[in-house]
Amino acid sequence: QRVLRVLPVEGTAVLTVRATGYRRPHMRQAGLDEKATLSGPGLTRRVTLVAHGNVAVEPTAVSIVNSPENSLTLRASRGSGSYSFAIDRPDVATLRHTPGAATATLYPRALGTVRVTVTDGCLGNSDAAVATVHVTDVDSLELHVSDLMQLGGNQTVRVTARDTTGTPFAPSQYRYLGIRVHADNGCVGVRAAAADEGAAPGEYVL
């Protein structure tokens, strides 16, 4: 009997077991010639071992806008590839997942925080991965712009939206915020910056 210790390294290993001869005490007990040897190359058996790490999930922590048009894709990786997703607050969000698939989609329903737990169906003793999703509204807006501007020139106005924890929303969430930037007189004009100008969500041209 041998004990195989798996090191904390992912990869594939081939374990080979080979019979190289007879054990003399057993031959003696069986009344056989103790000096007998194996004929031919001997018996050989091989088994392939695949070492997997614990399952991971992305993103691990994120805030999304509470909008019926919004959704969030959660992606599992590592592990054996057989994933199961579970949500602890179905009243806050709906989770849709095809059994075994590496992705799941979360749809917000109400304000709150949900935890999505991803487990590995083939590695029962492995650690689960957890994603924390805050379904929230906009708590504050920050406007970044210079108070001086050359006549006939332009500058970029950047709006930063933060959730109730003070964390900025990801760029993908700005489409659900409905932010509008406008001037209170006709001295300047404001328009949304175009993506082909290298603009990020939440940027405007003044």
PDB file of C-alpha atoms in Angstrom:
ATOM      1  CA  GLN A   1       0.000   0.000   0.000  1.00  0.00           C
ATOM      2  CA  ARG A   2       1.283   3.431  -0.927  1.00  0.00           C
ATOM      3  CA  VAL A   3      -0.015   6.925  -0.113  1.00  0.00           C
ATOM      4  CA  LEU A   4       0.019   9.433  -2.956  1.00  0.00           C
ATOM      5  CA  ARG A   5       0.333  13.049  -1.883  1.00  0.00           C
ATOM      6  CA  VAL A   6      -0.853  15.620  -4.411  1.00  0.00           C
ATOM      7  CA  LEU A   7       1.147  18.854  -4.449  1.00  0.00           C
ATOM      8  CA  PRO A   8      -0.647  22.233  -4.815  1.00  0.00           C
ATOM      9  CA  VAL A   9       0.114  22.347  -8.550  1.00  0.00           C
ATOM     10  CA  GLU A  10      -2.389  21.919 -11.368  1.00  0.00           C
ATOM     11  CA  GLY A  11      -1.477  19.507 -14.127  1.00  0.00           C
ATOM     12  CA  THR A  12      -1.520  15.925 -15.358  1.00  0.00           C
ATOM     13  CA  ALA A  13       0.590  13.035 -14.076  1.00  0.00           C
ATOM     14  CA  VAL A  14       0.811   9.387 -15.151  1.00  0.00           C
ATOM     15  CA  LEU A  15       1.158   6.876 -12.312  1.00  0.00           C
ATOM     16  CA  THR A  16       2.797   3.608 -13.389  1.00  0.00           C
ATOM     17  CA  VAL A  17       2.711   0.411 -11.316  1.00  0.00           C
ATOM     18  CA  ARG A  18       4.970  -2.473 -12.385  1.00  0.00           C
ATOM     19  CA  ALA A  19       5.406  -5.967 -10.975  1.00  0.00           C
ATOM     20  CA  THR A  20       9.153  -6.723 -11.013  1.00  0.00           C
ATOM     21  CA  GLY A  21       9.186 -10.100  -9.269  1.00  0.00           C
ATOM     22  CA  TYR A  22       7.634 -12.486  -6.779  1.00  0.00           C
ATOM     23  CA  ARG A  23       7.667 -11.987  -3.025  1.00  0.00           C
ATOM     24  CA  ARG A  24       9.603 -14.934  -1.621  1.00  0.00           C
ATOM     25  CA  PRO A  25       7.566 -15.399   1.600  1.00  0.00           C
ATOM     26  CA  HIS A  26       4.416 -15.800  -0.480  1.00  0.00           C
ATOM     27  CA  MET A  27       6.136 -18.246  -2.825  1.00  0.00           C
ATOM     28  CA  ARG A  28       7.317 -20.276   0.158  1.00  0.00           C
ATOM     29  CA  GLN A  29       3.834 -20.372   1.697  1.00  0.00           C
ATOM     30  CA  ALA A  30       2.440 -21.557  -1.640  1.00  0.00           C
ATOM     31  CA  GLY A  31       5.039 -24.321  -1.844  1.00  0.00           C
ATOM     32  CA  LEU A  32       6.587 -22.850  -5.002  1.00  0.00           C
ATOM     33  CA  ASP A  33      10.169 -22.311  -6.003  1.00  0.00           C
ATOM     34  CA  GLU A  34      11.398 -19.165  -4.223  1.00  0.00           C
ATOM     35  CA  LYS A  35      13.920 -18.537  -6.967  1.00  0.00           C
ATOM     36  CA  ALA A  36      11.294 -18.344  -9.719  1.00  0.00           C
ATOM     37  CA  THR A  37      11.342 -15.175 -11.759  1.00  0.00           C
ATOM     38  CA  LEU A  38       8.835 -13.388 -13.934  1.00  0.00           C
ATOM     39  CA  SER A  39       8.902 -14.294 -17.580  1.00  0.00           C
ATOM     40  CA  GLY A  40       8.574 -11.486 -20.053  1.00  0.00           C
ATOM     41  CA  PRO A  41       8.428  -7.763 -19.271  1.00  0.00           C
ATOM     42  CA  GLY A  42       6.170  -8.195 -16.242  1.00  0.00           C
ATOM     43  CA  LEU A  43       2.804  -6.715 -15.432  1.00  0.00           C
ATOM     44  CA  THR A  44       2.356  -2.971 -15.847  1.00  0.00           C
ATOM     45  CA  ARG A  45      -0.628  -0.770 -15.136  1.00  0.00           C
ATOM     46  CA  ARG A  46      -0.935   2.974 -15.678  1.00  0.00           C
ATOM     47  CA  VAL A  47      -3.440   5.546 -14.498  1.00  0.00           C
ATOM     48  CA  THR A  48      -3.627   9.219 -15.475  1.00  0.00           C
ATOM     49  CA  LEU A  49      -4.192  11.666 -12.637  1.00  0.00           C
ATOM     50  CA  VAL A  50      -5.450  15.190 -13.332  1.00  0.00           C
ATOM     51  CA  ALA A  51      -4.952  17.713 -10.521  1.00  0.00           C
ATOM     52  CA  HIS A  52      -7.387  20.634 -10.553  1.00  0.00           C
ATOM     53  CA  GLY A  53      -7.391  23.782  -8.444  1.00  0.00           C
ATOM     54  CA  ASN A  54     -10.424  25.193  -6.670  1.00  0.00           C
ATOM     55  CA  VAL A  55     -13.131  26.741  -8.799  1.00  0.00           C
ATOM     56  CA  ALA A  56     -12.956  30.532  -9.328  1.00  0.00           C
ATOM     57  CA  VAL A  57     -15.596  33.054 -10.406  1.00  0.00           C
ATOM     58  CA  GLU A  58     -15.477  36.490 -11.994  1.00  0.00           C
ATOM     59  CA  PRO A  59     -16.365  39.094 -10.996  1.00  0.00           C
ATOM     60  CA  THR A  60     -15.985  38.466  -7.279  1.00  0.00           C
ATOM     61  CA  ALA A  61     -17.536  41.771  -6.158  1.00  0.00           C
ATOM     62  CA  VAL A  62     -19.517  44.204  -8.296  1.00  0.00           C
ATOM     63  CA  SER A  63     -22.329  46.760  -8.159  1.00  0.00           C
ATOM     64  CA  ILE A  64     -25.042  46.806 -10.805  1.00  0.00           C
ATOM     65  CA  VAL A  65     -27.869  49.250 -11.419  1.00  0.00           C
ATOM     66  CA  ASN A  66     -31.341  48.128 -10.434  1.00  0.00           C
ATOM     67  CA  SER A  67     -32.884  48.210 -13.898  1.00  0.00           C
ATOM     68  CA  PRO A  68     -35.195  45.640 -15.550  1.00  0.00           C
ATOM     69  CA  GLU A  69     -33.027  45.885 -18.669  1.00  0.00           C
ATOM     70  CA  ASN A  70     -29.811  45.153 -16.798  1.00  0.00           C
ATOM     71  CA  SER A  71     -28.035  41.818 -16.434  1.00  0.00           C
ATOM     72  CA  LEU A  72     -24.697  40.491 -15.213  1.00  0.00           C
ATOM     73  CA  THR A  73     -22.747  37.521 -16.548  1.00  0.00           C
ATOM     74  CA  LEU A  74     -20.834  35.482 -13.984  1.00  0.00           C
ATOM     75  CA  ARG A  75     -18.083  33.240 -15.340  1.00  0.00           C
ATOM     76  CA  ALA A  76     -16.572  30.236 -13.562  1.00  0.00           C
ATOM     77  CA  SER A  77     -13.108  28.892 -14.297  1.00  0.00           C
ATOM     78  CA  ARG A  78     -10.578  26.330 -13.101  1.00  0.00           C
ATOM     79  CA  GLY A  79     -11.755  23.262 -11.235  1.00  0.00           C
ATOM     80  CA  SER A  80     -13.025  20.235 -13.148  1.00  0.00           C
ATOM     81  CA  GLY A  81     -15.336  22.228 -15.428  1.00  0.00           C
ATOM     82  CA  SER A  82     -18.569  20.892 -13.916  1.00  0.00           C
ATOM     83  CA  TYR A  83     -20.078  23.944 -12.240  1.00  0.00           C
ATOM     84  CA  SER A  84     -23.146  24.615 -10.132  1.00  0.00           C
ATOM     85  CA  PHE A  85     -24.405  28.143  -9.329  1.00  0.00           C
ATOM     86  CA  ALA A  86     -26.655  29.022  -6.388  1.00  0.00           C
ATOM     87  CA  ILE A  87     -28.056  32.357  -5.157  1.00  0.00           C
ATOM     88  CA  ASP A  88     -28.973  33.244  -1.581  1.00  0.00           C
ATOM     89  CA  ARG A  89     -31.453  36.076  -2.279  1.00  0.00           C
ATOM     90  CA  PRO A  90     -33.879  35.192  -5.104  1.00  0.00           C
ATOM     91  CA  ASP A  91     -36.019  38.145  -3.992  1.00  0.00           C
ATOM     92  CA  VAL A  92     -33.221  40.545  -5.002  1.00  0.00           C
ATOM     93  CA  ALA A  93     -32.110  38.901  -8.251  1.00  0.00           C
ATOM     94  CA  THR A  94     -32.927  36.030 -10.567  1.00  0.00           C
ATOM     95  CA  LEU A  95     -30.165  33.628 -11.567  1.00  0.00           C
ATOM     96  CA  ARG A  96     -30.300  31.602 -14.768  1.00  0.00           C
ATOM     97  CA  HIS A  97     -27.810  28.811 -15.334  1.00  0.00           C
ATOM     98  CA  THR A  98     -27.626  25.773 -17.581  1.00  0.00           C
ATOM     99  CA  PRO A  99     -26.316  22.821 -15.505  1.00  0.00           C
ATOM    100  CA  GLY A 100     -22.614  22.304 -16.123  1.00  0.00           C
ATOM    101  CA  ALA A 101     -22.154  25.539 -18.084  1.00  0.00           C
ATOM    102  CA  ALA A 102     -19.326  27.896 -17.131  1.00  0.00           C
ATOM    103  CA  THR A 103     -21.491  31.025 -17.138  1.00  0.00           C
ATOM    104  CA  ALA A 104     -24.649  32.172 -15.397  1.00  0.00           C
ATOM    105  CA  THR A 105     -26.701  35.320 -15.887  1.00  0.00           C
ATOM    106  CA  LEU A 106     -28.064  37.393 -13.034  1.00  0.00           C
ATOM    107  CA  TYR A 107     -31.054  39.744 -13.464  1.00  0.00           C
ATOM    108  CA  PRO A 108     -31.742  42.377 -10.769  1.00  0.00           C
ATOM    109  CA  ARG A 109     -35.210  42.528  -9.223  1.00  0.00           C
ATOM    110  CA  ALA A 110     -34.866  44.754  -6.144  1.00  0.00           C
ATOM    111  CA  LEU A 111     -32.317  46.682  -4.124  1.00  0.00           C
ATOM    112  CA  GLY A 112     -30.074  44.534  -1.970  1.00  0.00           C
ATOM    113  CA  THR A 113     -27.000  42.331  -1.878  1.00  0.00           C
ATOM    114  CA  VAL A 114     -26.813  38.778  -3.155  1.00  0.00           C
ATOM    115  CA  ARG A 115     -24.154  36.107  -2.884  1.00  0.00           C
ATOM    116  CA  VAL A 116     -23.722  33.680  -5.755  1.00  0.00           C
ATOM    117  CA  THR A 117     -21.909  30.484  -4.767  1.00  0.00           C
ATOM    118  CA  VAL A 118     -20.179  28.374  -7.408  1.00  0.00           C
ATOM    119  CA  THR A 119     -19.319  24.777  -6.543  1.00  0.00           C
ATOM    120  CA  ASP A 120     -17.471  22.065  -8.442  1.00  0.00           C
ATOM    121  CA  GLY A 121     -19.660  19.053  -9.157  1.00  0.00           C
ATOM    122  CA  CYS A 122     -16.731  16.642  -9.553  1.00  0.00           C
ATOM    123  CA  LEU A 123     -14.428  17.843  -6.779  1.00  0.00           C
ATOM    124  CA  GLY A 124     -16.541  17.405  -3.686  1.00  0.00           C
ATOM    125  CA  ASN A 125     -13.869  18.488  -1.191  1.00  0.00           C
ATOM    126  CA  SER A 126     -12.800  21.618  -3.062  1.00  0.00           C
ATOM    127  CA  ASP A 127     -13.545  25.144  -1.884  1.00  0.00           C
ATOM    128  CA  ALA A 128     -16.481  27.007  -3.395  1.00  0.00           C
ATOM    129  CA  ALA A 129     -16.144  30.413  -5.054  1.00  0.00           C
ATOM    130  CA  VAL A 130     -18.406  33.307  -4.053  1.00  0.00           C
ATOM    131  CA  ALA A 131     -19.414  36.413  -6.000  1.00  0.00           C
ATOM    132  CA  THR A 132     -21.003  39.318  -4.117  1.00  0.00           C
ATOM    133  CA  VAL A 133     -23.351  41.454  -6.195  1.00  0.00           C
ATOM    134  CA  HIS A 134     -24.814  44.734  -4.951  1.00  0.00           C
ATOM    135  CA  VAL A 135     -28.036  45.717  -6.702  1.00  0.00           C
ATOM    136  CA  THR A 136     -28.199  49.436  -6.084  1.00  0.00           C
ATOM    137  CA  ASP A 137     -29.248  52.868  -7.280  1.00  0.00           C
ATOM    138  CA  VAL A 138     -27.040  55.874  -7.903  1.00  0.00           C
ATOM    139  CA  ASP A 139     -26.146  57.556  -4.626  1.00  0.00           C
ATOM    140  CA  SER A 140     -23.939  60.377  -5.894  1.00  0.00           C
ATOM    141  CA  LEU A 141     -22.599  61.964  -9.074  1.00  0.00           C
ATOM    142  CA  GLU A 142     -19.259  63.707  -9.506  1.00  0.00           C
ATOM    143  CA  LEU A 143     -18.569  66.173 -12.323  1.00  0.00           C
ATOM    144  CA  HIS A 144     -14.971  66.577 -13.446  1.00  0.00           C
ATOM    145  CA  VAL A 145     -14.426  69.666 -15.607  1.00  0.00           C
ATOM    146  CA  SER A 146     -12.208  72.749 -15.670  1.00  0.00           C
ATOM    147  CA  ASP A 147     -13.855  76.058 -14.747  1.00  0.00           C
ATOM    148  CA  LEU A 148     -11.842  77.852 -17.468  1.00  0.00           C
ATOM    149  CA  MET A 149     -12.328  77.328 -21.169  1.00  0.00           C
ATOM    150  CA  GLN A 150     -10.956  79.027 -24.284  1.00  0.00           C
ATOM    151  CA  LEU A 151     -13.469  80.747 -26.531  1.00  0.00           C
ATOM    152  CA  GLY A 152     -14.150  78.457 -29.492  1.00  0.00           C
ATOM    153  CA  GLY A 153     -12.444  75.520 -27.816  1.00  0.00           C
ATOM    154  CA  ASN A 154     -13.815  72.424 -26.153  1.00  0.00           C
ATOM    155  CA  GLN A 155     -13.033  70.136 -23.270  1.00  0.00           C
ATOM    156  CA  THR A 156     -14.129  66.793 -21.917  1.00  0.00           C
ATOM    157  CA  VAL A 157     -16.591  66.594 -19.058  1.00  0.00           C
ATOM    158  CA  ARG A 158     -16.395  63.365 -17.079  1.00  0.00           C
ATOM    159  CA  VAL A 159     -19.216  62.136 -14.861  1.00  0.00           C
ATOM    160  CA  THR A 160     -18.516  59.567 -12.159  1.00  0.00           C
ATOM    161  CA  ALA A 161     -21.515  57.750 -10.715  1.00  0.00           C
ATOM    162  CA  ARG A 162     -21.147  56.049  -7.327  1.00  0.00           C
ATOM    163  CA  ASP A 163     -23.330  53.493  -5.588  1.00  0.00           C
ATOM    164  CA  THR A 164     -24.545  53.540  -1.974  1.00  0.00           C
ATOM    165  CA  THR A 165     -21.158  52.237  -0.770  1.00  0.00           C
ATOM    166  CA  GLY A 166     -19.282  55.018  -2.555  1.00  0.00           C
ATOM    167  CA  THR A 167     -17.887  52.653  -5.186  1.00  0.00           C
ATOM    168  CA  PRO A 168     -17.824  53.896  -8.802  1.00  0.00           C
ATOM    169  CA  PHE A 169     -20.013  51.970 -11.209  1.00  0.00           C
ATOM    170  CA  ALA A 170     -18.305  49.950 -13.933  1.00  0.00           C
ATOM    171  CA  PRO A 171     -18.411  51.510 -17.429  1.00  0.00           C
ATOM    172  CA  SER A 172     -20.927  48.875 -18.561  1.00  0.00           C
ATOM    173  CA  GLN A 173     -23.500  50.224 -16.096  1.00  0.00           C
ATOM    174  CA  TYR A 174     -23.682  53.785 -17.434  1.00  0.00           C
ATOM    175  CA  ARG A 175     -26.147  52.824 -20.154  1.00  0.00           C
ATOM    176  CA  TYR A 176     -28.738  52.123 -17.431  1.00  0.00           C
ATOM    177  CA  LEU A 177     -28.210  55.317 -15.440  1.00  0.00           C
ATOM    178  CA  GLY A 178     -29.943  57.794 -17.750  1.00  0.00           C
ATOM    179  CA  ILE A 179     -27.434  60.565 -17.016  1.00  0.00           C
ATOM    180  CA  ARG A 180     -27.966  63.824 -18.889  1.00  0.00           C
ATOM    181  CA  VAL A 181     -25.516  66.740 -18.795  1.00  0.00           C
ATOM    182  CA  HIS A 182     -26.811  70.171 -19.845  1.00  0.00           C
ATOM    183  CA  ALA A 183     -25.805  73.823 -19.478  1.00  0.00           C
ATOM    184  CA  ASP A 184     -28.130  76.392 -17.883  1.00  0.00           C
ATOM    185  CA  ASN A 185     -27.602  78.912 -20.712  1.00  0.00           C
ATOM    186  CA  GLY A 186     -26.680  79.027 -24.390  1.00  0.00           C
ATOM    187  CA  CYS A 187     -23.052  80.093 -23.936  1.00  0.00           C
ATOM    188  CA  VAL A 188     -21.819  76.515 -24.299  1.00  0.00           C
ATOM    189  CA  GLY A 189     -23.175  73.349 -25.807  1.00  0.00           C
ATOM    190  CA  VAL A 190     -22.915  69.849 -24.406  1.00  0.00           C
ATOM    191  CA  ARG A 191     -22.969  66.566 -26.272  1.00  0.00           C
ATOM    192  CA  ALA A 192     -22.139  62.991 -25.410  1.00  0.00           C
ATOM    193  CA  ALA A 193     -18.610  62.042 -26.401  1.00  0.00           C
ATOM    194  CA  ALA A 194     -18.503  59.512 -29.213  1.00  0.00           C
ATOM    195  CA  ALA A 195     -16.884  56.120 -28.786  1.00  0.00           C
ATOM    196  CA  ASP A 196     -14.821  56.683 -31.939  1.00  0.00           C
ATOM    197  CA  GLU A 197     -13.261  59.661 -30.179  1.00  0.00           C
ATOM    198  CA  GLY A 198     -11.843  57.299 -27.595  1.00  0.00           C
ATOM    199  CA  ALA A 199     -14.412  58.366 -25.016  1.00  0.00           C
ATOM    200  CA  ALA A 200     -15.385  56.222 -22.052  1.00  0.00           C
ATOM    201  CA  PRO A 201     -18.970  55.914 -20.784  1.00  0.00           C
ATOM    202  CA  GLY A 202     -19.906  58.987 -18.744  1.00  0.00           C
ATOM    203  CA  GLU A 203     -17.807  61.414 -20.820  1.00  0.00           C
ATOM    204  CA  TYR A 204     -19.213  64.455 -22.615  1.00  0.00           C
ATOM    205  CA  VAL A 205     -17.797  67.230 -24.762  1.00  0.00           C
ATOM    206  CA  LEU A 206     -18.348  70.827 -23.663  1.00  0.00           C
TER     207      LEU A 206
END
